[in-house]
PDB file of C-alpha atoms in Angstrom:
ATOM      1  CA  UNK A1097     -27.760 -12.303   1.203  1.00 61.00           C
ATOM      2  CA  UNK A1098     -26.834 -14.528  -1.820  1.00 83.00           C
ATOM      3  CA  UNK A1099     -26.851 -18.095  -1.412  1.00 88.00           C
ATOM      4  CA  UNK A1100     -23.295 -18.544  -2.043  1.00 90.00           C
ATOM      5  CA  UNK A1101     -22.635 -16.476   0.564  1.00 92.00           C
ATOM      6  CA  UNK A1102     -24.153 -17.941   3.086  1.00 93.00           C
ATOM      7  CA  UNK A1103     -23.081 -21.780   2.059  1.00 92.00           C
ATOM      8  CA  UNK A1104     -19.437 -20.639   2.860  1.00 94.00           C
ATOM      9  CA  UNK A1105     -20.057 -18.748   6.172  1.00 95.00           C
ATOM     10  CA  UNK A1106     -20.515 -15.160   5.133  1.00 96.00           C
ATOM     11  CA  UNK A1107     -22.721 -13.063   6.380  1.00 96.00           C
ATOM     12  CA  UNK A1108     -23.541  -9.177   5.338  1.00 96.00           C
ATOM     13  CA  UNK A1109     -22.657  -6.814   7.855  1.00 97.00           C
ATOM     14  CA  UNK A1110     -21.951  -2.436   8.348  1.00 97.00           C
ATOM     15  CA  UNK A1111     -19.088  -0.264   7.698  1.00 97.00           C
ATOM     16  CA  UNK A1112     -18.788  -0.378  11.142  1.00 98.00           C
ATOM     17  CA  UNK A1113     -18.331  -4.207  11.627  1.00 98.00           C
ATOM     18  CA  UNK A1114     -15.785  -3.999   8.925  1.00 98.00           C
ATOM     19  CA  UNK A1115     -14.146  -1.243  10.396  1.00 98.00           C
ATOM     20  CA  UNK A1116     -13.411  -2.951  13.646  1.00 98.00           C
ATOM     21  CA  UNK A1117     -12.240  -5.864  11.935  1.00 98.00           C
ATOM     22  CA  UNK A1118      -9.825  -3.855   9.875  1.00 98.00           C
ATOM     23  CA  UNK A1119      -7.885  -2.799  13.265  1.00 98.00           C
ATOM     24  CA  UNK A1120      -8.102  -5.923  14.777  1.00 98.00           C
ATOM     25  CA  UNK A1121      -6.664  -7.854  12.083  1.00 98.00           C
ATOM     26  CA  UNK A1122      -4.663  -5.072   9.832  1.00 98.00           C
ATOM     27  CA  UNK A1123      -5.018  -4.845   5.941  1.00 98.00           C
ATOM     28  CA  UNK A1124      -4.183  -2.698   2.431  1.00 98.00           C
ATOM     29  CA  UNK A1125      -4.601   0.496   1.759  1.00 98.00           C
ATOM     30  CA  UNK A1126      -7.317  -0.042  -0.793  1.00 97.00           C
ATOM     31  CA  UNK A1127      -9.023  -2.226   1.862  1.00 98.00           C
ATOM     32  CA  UNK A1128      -8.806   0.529   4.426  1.00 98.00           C
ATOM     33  CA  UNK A1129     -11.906   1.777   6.361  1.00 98.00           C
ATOM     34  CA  UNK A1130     -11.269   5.527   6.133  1.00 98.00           C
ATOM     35  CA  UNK A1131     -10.254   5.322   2.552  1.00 98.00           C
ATOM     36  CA  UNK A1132     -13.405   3.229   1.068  1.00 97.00           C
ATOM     37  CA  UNK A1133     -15.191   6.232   3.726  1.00 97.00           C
ATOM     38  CA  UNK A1134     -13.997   8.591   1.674  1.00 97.00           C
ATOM     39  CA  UNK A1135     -15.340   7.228  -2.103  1.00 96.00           C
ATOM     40  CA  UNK A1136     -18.330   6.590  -0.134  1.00 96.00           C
ATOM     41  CA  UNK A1137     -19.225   9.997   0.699  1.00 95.00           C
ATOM     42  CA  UNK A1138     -18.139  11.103  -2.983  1.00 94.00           C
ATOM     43  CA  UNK A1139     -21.137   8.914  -3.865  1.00 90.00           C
ATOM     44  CA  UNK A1140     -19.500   5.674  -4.414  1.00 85.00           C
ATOM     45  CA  UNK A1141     -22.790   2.946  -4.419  1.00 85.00           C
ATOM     46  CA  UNK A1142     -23.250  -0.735  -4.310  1.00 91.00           C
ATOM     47  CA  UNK A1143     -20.902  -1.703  -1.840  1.00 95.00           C
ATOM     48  CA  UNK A1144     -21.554  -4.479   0.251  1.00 96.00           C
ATOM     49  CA  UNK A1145     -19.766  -5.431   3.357  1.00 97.00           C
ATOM     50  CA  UNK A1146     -19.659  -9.050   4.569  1.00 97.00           C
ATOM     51  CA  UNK A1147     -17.819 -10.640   7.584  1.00 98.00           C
ATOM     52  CA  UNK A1148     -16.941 -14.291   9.206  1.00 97.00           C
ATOM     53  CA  UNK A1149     -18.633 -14.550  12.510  1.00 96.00           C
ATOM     54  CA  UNK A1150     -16.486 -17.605  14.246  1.00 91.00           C
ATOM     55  CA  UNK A1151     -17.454 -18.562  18.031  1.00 88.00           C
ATOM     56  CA  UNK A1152     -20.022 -15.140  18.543  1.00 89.00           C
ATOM     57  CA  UNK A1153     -16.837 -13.146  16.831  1.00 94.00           C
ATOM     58  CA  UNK A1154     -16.134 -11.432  13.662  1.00 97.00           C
ATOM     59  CA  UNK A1155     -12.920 -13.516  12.032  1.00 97.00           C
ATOM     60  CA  UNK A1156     -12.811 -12.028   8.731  1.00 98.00           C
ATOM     61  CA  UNK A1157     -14.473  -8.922   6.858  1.00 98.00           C
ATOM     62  CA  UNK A1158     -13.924  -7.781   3.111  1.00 98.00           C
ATOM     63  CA  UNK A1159     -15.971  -5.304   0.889  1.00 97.00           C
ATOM     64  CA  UNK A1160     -16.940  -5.640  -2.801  1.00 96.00           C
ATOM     65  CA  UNK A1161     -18.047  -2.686  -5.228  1.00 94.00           C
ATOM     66  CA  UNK A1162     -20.376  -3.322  -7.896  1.00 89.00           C
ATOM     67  CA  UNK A1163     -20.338  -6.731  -7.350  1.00 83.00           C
ATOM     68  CA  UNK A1164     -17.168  -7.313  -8.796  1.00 83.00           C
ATOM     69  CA  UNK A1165     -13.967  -7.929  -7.718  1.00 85.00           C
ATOM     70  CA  UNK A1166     -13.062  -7.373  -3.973  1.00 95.00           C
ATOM     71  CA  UNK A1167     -10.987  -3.935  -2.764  1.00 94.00           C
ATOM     72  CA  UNK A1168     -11.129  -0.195  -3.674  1.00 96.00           C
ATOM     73  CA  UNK A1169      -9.846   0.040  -7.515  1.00 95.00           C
ATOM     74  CA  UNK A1170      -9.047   3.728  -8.040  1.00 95.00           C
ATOM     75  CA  UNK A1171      -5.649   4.017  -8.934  1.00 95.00           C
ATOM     76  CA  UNK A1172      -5.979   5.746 -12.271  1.00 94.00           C
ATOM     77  CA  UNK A1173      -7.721   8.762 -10.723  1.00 96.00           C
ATOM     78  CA  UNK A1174      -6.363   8.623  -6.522  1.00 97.00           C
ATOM     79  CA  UNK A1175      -3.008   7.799  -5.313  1.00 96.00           C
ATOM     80  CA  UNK A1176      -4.673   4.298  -3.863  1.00 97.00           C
ATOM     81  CA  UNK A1177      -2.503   1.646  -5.339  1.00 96.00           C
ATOM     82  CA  UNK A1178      -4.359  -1.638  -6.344  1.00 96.00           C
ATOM     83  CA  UNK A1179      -1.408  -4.028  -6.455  1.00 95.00           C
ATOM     84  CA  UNK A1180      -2.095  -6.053  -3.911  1.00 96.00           C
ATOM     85  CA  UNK A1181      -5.486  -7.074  -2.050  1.00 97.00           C
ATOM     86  CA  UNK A1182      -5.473  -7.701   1.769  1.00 98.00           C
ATOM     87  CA  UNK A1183      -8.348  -7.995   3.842  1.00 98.00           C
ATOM     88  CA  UNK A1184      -8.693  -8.184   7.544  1.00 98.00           C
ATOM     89  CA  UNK A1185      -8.813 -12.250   8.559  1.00 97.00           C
ATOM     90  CA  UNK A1186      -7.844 -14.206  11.047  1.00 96.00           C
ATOM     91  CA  UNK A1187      -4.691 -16.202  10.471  1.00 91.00           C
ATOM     92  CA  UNK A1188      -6.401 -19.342  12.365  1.00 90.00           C
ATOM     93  CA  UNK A1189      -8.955 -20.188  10.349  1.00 88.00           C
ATOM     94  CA  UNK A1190      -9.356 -21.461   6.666  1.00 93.00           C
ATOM     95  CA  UNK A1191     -11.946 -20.061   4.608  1.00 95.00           C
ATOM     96  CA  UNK A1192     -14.108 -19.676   0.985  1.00 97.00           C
ATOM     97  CA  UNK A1193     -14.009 -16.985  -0.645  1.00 96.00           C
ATOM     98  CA  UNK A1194     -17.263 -16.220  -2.362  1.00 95.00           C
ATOM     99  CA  UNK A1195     -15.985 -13.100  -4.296  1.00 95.00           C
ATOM    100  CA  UNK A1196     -12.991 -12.923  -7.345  1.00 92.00           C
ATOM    101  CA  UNK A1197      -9.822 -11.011  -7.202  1.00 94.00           C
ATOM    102  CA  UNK A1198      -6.705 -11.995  -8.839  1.00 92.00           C
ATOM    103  CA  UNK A1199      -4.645  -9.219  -6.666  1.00 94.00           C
ATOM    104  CA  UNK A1200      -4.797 -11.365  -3.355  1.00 96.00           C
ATOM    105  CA  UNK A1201      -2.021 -11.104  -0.930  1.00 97.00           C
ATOM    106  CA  UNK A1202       0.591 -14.383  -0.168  1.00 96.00           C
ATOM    107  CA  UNK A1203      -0.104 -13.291   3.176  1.00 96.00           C
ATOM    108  CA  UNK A1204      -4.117 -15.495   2.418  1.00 96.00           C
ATOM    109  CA  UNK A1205      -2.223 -18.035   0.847  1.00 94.00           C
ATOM    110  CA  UNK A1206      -2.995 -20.399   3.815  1.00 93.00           C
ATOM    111  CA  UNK A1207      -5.755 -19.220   4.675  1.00 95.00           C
ATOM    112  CA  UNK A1208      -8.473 -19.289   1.683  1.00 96.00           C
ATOM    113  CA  UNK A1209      -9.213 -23.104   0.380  1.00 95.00           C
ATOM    114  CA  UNK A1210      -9.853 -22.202  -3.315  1.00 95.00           C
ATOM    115  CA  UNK A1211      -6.965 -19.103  -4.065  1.00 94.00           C
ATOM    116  CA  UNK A1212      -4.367 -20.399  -6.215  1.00 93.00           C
ATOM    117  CA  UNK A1213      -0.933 -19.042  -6.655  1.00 90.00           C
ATOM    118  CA  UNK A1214       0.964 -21.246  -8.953  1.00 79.00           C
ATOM    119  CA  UNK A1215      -0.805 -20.000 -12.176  1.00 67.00           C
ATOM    120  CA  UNK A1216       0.622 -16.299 -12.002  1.00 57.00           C
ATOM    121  CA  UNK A1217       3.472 -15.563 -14.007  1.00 56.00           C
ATOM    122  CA  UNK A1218       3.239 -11.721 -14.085  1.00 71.00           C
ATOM    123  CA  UNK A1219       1.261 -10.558 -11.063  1.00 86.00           C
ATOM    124  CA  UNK A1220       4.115  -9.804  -8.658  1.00 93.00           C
ATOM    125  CA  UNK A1221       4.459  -7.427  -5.940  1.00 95.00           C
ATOM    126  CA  UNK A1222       7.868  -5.911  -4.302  1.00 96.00           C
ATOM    127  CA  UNK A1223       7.687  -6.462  -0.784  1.00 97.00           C
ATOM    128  CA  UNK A1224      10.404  -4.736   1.447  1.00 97.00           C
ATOM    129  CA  UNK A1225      12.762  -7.259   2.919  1.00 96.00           C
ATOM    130  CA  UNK A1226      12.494  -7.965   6.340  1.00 91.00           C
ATOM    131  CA  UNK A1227      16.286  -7.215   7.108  1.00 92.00           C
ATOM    132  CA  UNK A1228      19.342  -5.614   5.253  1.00 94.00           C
ATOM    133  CA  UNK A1229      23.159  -6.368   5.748  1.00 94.00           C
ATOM    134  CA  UNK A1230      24.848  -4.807   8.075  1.00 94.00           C
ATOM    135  CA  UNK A1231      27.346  -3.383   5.317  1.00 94.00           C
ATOM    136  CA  UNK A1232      24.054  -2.075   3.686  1.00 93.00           C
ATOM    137  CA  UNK A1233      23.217   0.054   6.542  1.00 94.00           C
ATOM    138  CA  UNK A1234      25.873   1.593   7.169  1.00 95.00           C
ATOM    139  CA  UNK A1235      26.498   1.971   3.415  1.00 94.00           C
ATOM    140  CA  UNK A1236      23.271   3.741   3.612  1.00 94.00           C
ATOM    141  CA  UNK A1237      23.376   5.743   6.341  1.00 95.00           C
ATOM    142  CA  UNK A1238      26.902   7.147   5.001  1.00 95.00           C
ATOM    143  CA  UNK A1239      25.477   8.228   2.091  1.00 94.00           C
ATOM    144  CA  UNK A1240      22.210  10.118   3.824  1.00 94.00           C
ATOM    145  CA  UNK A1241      24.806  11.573   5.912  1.00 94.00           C
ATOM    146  CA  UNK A1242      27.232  12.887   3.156  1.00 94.00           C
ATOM    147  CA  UNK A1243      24.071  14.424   1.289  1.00 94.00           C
ATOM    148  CA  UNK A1244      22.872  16.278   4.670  1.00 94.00           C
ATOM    149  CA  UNK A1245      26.684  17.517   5.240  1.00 95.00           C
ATOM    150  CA  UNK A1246      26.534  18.974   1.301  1.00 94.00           C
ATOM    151  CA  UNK A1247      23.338  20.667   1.845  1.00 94.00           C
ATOM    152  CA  UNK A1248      20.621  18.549   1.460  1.00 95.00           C
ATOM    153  CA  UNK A1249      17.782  18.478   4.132  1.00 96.00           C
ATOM    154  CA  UNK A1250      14.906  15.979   4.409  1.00 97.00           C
ATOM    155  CA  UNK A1251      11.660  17.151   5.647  1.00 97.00           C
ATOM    156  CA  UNK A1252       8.420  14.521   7.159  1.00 97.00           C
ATOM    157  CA  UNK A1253       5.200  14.540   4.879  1.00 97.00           C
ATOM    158  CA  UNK A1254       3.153  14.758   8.047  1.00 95.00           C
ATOM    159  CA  UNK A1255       4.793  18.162   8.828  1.00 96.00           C
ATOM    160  CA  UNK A1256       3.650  19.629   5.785  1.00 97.00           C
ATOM    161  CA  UNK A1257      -0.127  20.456   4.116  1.00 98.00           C
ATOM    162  CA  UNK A1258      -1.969  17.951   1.900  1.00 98.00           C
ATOM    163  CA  UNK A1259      -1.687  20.714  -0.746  1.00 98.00           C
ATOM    164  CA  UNK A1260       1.842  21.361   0.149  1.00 98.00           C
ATOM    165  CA  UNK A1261       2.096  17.586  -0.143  1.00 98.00           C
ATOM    166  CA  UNK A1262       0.893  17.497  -3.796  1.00 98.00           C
ATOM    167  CA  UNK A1263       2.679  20.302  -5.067  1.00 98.00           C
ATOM    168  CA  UNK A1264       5.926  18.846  -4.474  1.00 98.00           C
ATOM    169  CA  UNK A1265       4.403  15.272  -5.690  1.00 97.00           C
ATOM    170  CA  UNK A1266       3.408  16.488  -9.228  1.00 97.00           C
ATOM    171  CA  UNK A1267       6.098  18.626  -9.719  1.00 97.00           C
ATOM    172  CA  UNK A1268       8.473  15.740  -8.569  1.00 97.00           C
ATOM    173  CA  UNK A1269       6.525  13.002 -10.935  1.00 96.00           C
ATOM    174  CA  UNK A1270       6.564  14.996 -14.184  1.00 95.00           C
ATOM    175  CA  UNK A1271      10.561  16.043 -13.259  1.00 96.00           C
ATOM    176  CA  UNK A1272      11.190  12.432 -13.341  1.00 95.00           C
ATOM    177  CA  UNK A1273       8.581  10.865 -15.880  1.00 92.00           C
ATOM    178  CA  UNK A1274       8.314  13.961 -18.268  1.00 89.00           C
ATOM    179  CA  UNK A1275       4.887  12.796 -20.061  1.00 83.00           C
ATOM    180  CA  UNK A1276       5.566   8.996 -20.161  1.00 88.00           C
ATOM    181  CA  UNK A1277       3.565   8.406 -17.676  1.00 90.00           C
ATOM    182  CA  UNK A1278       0.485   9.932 -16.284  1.00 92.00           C
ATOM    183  CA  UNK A1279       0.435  12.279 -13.013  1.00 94.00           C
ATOM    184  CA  UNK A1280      -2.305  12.109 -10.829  1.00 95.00           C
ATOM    185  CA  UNK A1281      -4.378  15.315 -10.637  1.00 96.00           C
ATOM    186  CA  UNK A1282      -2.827  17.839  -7.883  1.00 97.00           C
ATOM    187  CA  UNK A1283      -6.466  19.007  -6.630  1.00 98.00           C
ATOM    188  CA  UNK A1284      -7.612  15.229  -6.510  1.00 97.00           C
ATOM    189  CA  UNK A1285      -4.639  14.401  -4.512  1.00 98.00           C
ATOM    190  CA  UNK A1286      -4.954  17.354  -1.848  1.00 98.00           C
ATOM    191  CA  UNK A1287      -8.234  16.044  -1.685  1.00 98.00           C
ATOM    192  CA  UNK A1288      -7.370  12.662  -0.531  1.00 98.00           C
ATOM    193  CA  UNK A1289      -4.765  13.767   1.749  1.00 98.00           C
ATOM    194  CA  UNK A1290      -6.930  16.326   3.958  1.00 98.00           C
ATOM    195  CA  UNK A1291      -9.375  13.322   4.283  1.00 97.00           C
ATOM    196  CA  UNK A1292      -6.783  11.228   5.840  1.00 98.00           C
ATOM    197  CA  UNK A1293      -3.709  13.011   7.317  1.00 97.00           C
ATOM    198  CA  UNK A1294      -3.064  10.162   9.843  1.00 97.00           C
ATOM    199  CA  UNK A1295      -2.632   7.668   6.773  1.00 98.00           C
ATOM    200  CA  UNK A1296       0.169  10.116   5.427  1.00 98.00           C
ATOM    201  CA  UNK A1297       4.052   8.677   5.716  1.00 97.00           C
ATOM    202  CA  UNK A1298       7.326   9.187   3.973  1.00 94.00           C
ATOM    203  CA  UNK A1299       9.467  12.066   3.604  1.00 97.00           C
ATOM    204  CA  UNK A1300      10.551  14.835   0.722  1.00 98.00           C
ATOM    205  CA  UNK A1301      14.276  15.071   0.038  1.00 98.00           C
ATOM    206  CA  UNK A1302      15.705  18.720  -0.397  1.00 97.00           C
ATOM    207  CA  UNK A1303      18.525  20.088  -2.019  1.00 96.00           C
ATOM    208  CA  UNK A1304      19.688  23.702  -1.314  1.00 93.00           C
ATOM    209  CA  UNK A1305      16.191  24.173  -0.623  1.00 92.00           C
ATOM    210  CA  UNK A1306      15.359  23.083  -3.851  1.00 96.00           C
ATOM    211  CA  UNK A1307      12.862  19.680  -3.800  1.00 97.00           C
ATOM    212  CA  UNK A1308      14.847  16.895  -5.125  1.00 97.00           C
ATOM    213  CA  UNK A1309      12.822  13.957  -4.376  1.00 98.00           C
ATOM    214  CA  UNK A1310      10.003  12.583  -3.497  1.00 97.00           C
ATOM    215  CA  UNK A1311       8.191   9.283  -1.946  1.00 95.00           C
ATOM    216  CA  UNK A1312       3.652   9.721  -1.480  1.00 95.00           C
ATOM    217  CA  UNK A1313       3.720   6.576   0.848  1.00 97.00           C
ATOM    218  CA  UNK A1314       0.675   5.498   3.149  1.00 98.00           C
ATOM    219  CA  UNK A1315       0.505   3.721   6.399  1.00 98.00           C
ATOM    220  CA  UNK A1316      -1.876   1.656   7.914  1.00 97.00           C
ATOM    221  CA  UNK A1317      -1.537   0.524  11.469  1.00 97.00           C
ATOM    222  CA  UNK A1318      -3.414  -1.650  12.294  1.00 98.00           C
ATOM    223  CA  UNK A1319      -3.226  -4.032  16.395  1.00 97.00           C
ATOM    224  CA  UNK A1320      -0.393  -6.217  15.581  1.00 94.00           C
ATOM    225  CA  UNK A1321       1.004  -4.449  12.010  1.00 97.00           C
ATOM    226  CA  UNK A1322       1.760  -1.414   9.839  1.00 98.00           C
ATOM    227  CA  UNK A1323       0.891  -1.775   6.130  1.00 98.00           C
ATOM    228  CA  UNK A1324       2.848   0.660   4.563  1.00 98.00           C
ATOM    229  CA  UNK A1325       2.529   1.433   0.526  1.00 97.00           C
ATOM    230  CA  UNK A1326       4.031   3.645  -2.066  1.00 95.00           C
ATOM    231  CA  UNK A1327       1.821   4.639  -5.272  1.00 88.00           C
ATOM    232  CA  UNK A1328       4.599   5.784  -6.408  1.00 86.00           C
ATOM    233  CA  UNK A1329       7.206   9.198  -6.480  1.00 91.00           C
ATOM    234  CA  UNK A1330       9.277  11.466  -8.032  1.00 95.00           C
ATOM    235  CA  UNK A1331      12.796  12.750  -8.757  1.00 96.00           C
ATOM    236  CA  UNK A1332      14.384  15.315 -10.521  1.00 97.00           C
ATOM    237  CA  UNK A1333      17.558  14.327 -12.971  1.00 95.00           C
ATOM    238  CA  UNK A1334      19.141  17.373 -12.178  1.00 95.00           C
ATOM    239  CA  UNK A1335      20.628  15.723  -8.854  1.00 95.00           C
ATOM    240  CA  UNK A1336      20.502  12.157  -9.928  1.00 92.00           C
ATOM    241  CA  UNK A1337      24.727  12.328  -9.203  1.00 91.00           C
ATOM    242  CA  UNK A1338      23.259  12.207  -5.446  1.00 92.00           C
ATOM    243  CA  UNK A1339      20.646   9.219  -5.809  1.00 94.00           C
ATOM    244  CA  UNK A1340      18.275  10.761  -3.988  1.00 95.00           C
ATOM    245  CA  UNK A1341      15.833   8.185  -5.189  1.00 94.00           C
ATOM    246  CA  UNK A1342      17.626   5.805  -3.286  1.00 94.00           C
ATOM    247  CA  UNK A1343      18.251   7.788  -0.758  1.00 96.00           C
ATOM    248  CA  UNK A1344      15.089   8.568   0.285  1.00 97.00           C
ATOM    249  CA  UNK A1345      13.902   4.430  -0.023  1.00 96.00           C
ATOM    250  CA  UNK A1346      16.115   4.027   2.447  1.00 96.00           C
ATOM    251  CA  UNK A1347      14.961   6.550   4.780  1.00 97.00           C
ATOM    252  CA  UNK A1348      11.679   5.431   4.333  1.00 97.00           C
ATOM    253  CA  UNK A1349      12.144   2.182   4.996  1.00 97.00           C
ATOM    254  CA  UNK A1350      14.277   3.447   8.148  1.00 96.00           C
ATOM    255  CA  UNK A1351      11.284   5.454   9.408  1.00 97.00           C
ATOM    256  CA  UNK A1352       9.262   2.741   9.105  1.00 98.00           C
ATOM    257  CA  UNK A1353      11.365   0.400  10.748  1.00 97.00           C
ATOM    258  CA  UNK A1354      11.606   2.291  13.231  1.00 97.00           C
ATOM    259  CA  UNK A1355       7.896   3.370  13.705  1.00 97.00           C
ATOM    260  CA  UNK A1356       7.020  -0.574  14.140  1.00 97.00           C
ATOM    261  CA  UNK A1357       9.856  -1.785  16.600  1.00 96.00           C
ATOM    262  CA  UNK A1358       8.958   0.964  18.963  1.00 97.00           C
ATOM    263  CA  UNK A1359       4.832  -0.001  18.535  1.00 97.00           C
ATOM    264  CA  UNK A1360       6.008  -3.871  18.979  1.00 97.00           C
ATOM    265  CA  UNK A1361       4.242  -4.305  15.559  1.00 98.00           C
ATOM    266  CA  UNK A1362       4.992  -6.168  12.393  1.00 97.00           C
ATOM    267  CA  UNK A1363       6.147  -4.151   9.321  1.00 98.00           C
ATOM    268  CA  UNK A1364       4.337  -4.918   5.552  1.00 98.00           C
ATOM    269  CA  UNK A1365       5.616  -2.441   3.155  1.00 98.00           C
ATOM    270  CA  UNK A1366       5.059  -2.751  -0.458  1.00 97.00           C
ATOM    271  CA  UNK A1367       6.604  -0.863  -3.202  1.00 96.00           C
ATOM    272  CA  UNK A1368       4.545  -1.842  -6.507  1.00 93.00           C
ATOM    273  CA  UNK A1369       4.560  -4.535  -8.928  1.00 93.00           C
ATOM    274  CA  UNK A1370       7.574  -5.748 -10.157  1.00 92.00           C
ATOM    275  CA  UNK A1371       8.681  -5.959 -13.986  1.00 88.00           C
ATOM    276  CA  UNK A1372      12.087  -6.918 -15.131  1.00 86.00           C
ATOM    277  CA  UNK A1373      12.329  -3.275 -16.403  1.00 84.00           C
ATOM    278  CA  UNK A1374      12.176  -2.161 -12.121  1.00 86.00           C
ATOM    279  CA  UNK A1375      14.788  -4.561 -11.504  1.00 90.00           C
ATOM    280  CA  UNK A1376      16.301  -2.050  -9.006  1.00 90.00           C
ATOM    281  CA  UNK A1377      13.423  -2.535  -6.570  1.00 93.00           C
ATOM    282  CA  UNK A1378      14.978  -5.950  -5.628  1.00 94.00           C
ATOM    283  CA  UNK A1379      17.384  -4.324  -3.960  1.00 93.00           C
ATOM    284  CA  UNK A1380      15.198  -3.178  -1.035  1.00 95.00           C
ATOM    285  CA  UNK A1381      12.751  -5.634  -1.994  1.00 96.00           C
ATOM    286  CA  UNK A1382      11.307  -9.309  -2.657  1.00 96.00           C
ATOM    287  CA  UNK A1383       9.237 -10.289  -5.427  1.00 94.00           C
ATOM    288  CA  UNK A1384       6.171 -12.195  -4.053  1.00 94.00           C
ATOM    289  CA  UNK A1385       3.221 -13.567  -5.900  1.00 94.00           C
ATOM    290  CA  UNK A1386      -0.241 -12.366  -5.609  1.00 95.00           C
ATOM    291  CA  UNK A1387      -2.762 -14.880  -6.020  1.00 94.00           C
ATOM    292  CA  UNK A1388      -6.286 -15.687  -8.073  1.00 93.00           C
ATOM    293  CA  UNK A1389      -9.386 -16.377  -5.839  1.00 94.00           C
ATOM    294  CA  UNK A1390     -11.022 -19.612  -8.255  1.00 90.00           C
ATOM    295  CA  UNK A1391     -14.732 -19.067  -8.445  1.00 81.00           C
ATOM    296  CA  UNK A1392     -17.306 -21.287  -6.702  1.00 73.00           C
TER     297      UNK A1392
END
């Protein structure tokens, strides 16, 4: 245990201590148990696990690879998205942070003496708002309906197979980024996906059974939330008269509405960074600051 550690509180602890923490207190993706389980048995080393005992009880855990920078970083190879850094903690207690990252969630922002926010001018995240007008819903649900009624069809991720799953993701993404951007790798994604089936959310929009468009999205419930998260999707231009882009957001965002008023849970859903050039986002979403843990 390093000194620095131990100063502030911190204490090294297992995979399992960290994984009960995680469901107590809720968290990212990239901070999730079963998804830093996975890496791990692909060989993944030098992770160390440390945890906040408070009063004989664990009040915070976090994990740090290579002694870097805290949270799973895999997003060029996996569908993990590394926008945004939450770890299990208590919201009642105010801690150091021994370890950097400069992807940590507003929601520490009261929590963790020496993270600053003010200093970021770029790294934003699009958070789904926490309520829409009610001209906006039924704006949207009209025009879900009016697609279904012309022969479109939308079909639950969770009902179909990982490699199912990524088929219709890569064939989606290079439809709608042609090669501007880079596709994940279908086999690596399959992979992912038969590892962790409960983590697997969203929907696949259809036109005359033709796939039309597409959101990967991940959810993490957790006691008292649901982090939800969206590496990103695809579309094809063909039916871009429909929006299905926006079309499917919004049944996304339905679904998991939905899925956390019936659980009596609180919803987190994040959509990616924002840029001026993703302006659109704001429309479903808020632009909120990630902050920069200042080393001690």
């Amino acid at each position: 245990m390093s000194l620095k550690h131990s100063l502030l509180g911190w204490e090294p602890c297992s995979y399992d201590i960290y994984a009960e923490t995680y469901q107590k207190f809720g968290g990212s993706i990239n901070m999730h148990p079963d998804i830093i389980a996975f890496f791990m048995k692909k060989g993944l080393r030098n992770i160390s696990f440390w945890h906040y005992p408070h009063h004989g009880e664990t009040s915070a855990a976090y994990f740090v690879i290579d002694n870097n920078q805290i949270g799973l970083n895999v997003w060029r190879e996996y569908p993990v998205s590394f926008d945004e850094v939450l770890f299990p903690a208590s919201s009642e207690n105010k801690l150091w942070l021994p370890d950097r990252t400069n992807r940590l969630s507003s929601r520490h922002r009261e929590g963790i003496h020496n993270a600053t926010y003010f200093h970021r001018t770029k790294g934003k995240i699009c958070r789904i708002k926490d309520s829409f007008s009610d001209k906006t819903i039924k704006k949207r649900n009209g025009e879900l309906r009016k697609f279904m009624a012309q022969g479109g069809s939308c079909y639950r991720l969770s009902d179909l197979s990982p490699k199912e799953i990524a088929s219709l993701y890569v064939r989606l993404f290079k439809l709608r980024f042609a090669d501007s951007v880079r596709c994940y790798d279908e086999a690596k994604i399959a992979e992912l996906l038969t590892v962790v089936p409960h983590l697997i959310f969203g929907n696949v929009l259809f036109y005359a059974d033709t796939p039309c468009a597409i959101d990967l999205v991940f959810s993490a419930n957790s006691n008292s939330m649901v982090y939800f998260d969206v590496p990103n999707g695809g579309v094809d231009p063909r039916y871009s008269a429909f929006s299905p882009g926006s079309m499917l957001m919004w049944t996304n965002i339905s679904d998991a509405r939905a899925l956390c008023f019936n659980e009596n849970k609180e919803m987190i859903f994040s959509i990616g960074l924002y840029e001026k050039e993703w302006e659109y986002k704001l429309r479903w979403a808020s632009a909120i600051k990630t902050g920069k843990v200042i080393s001690l």
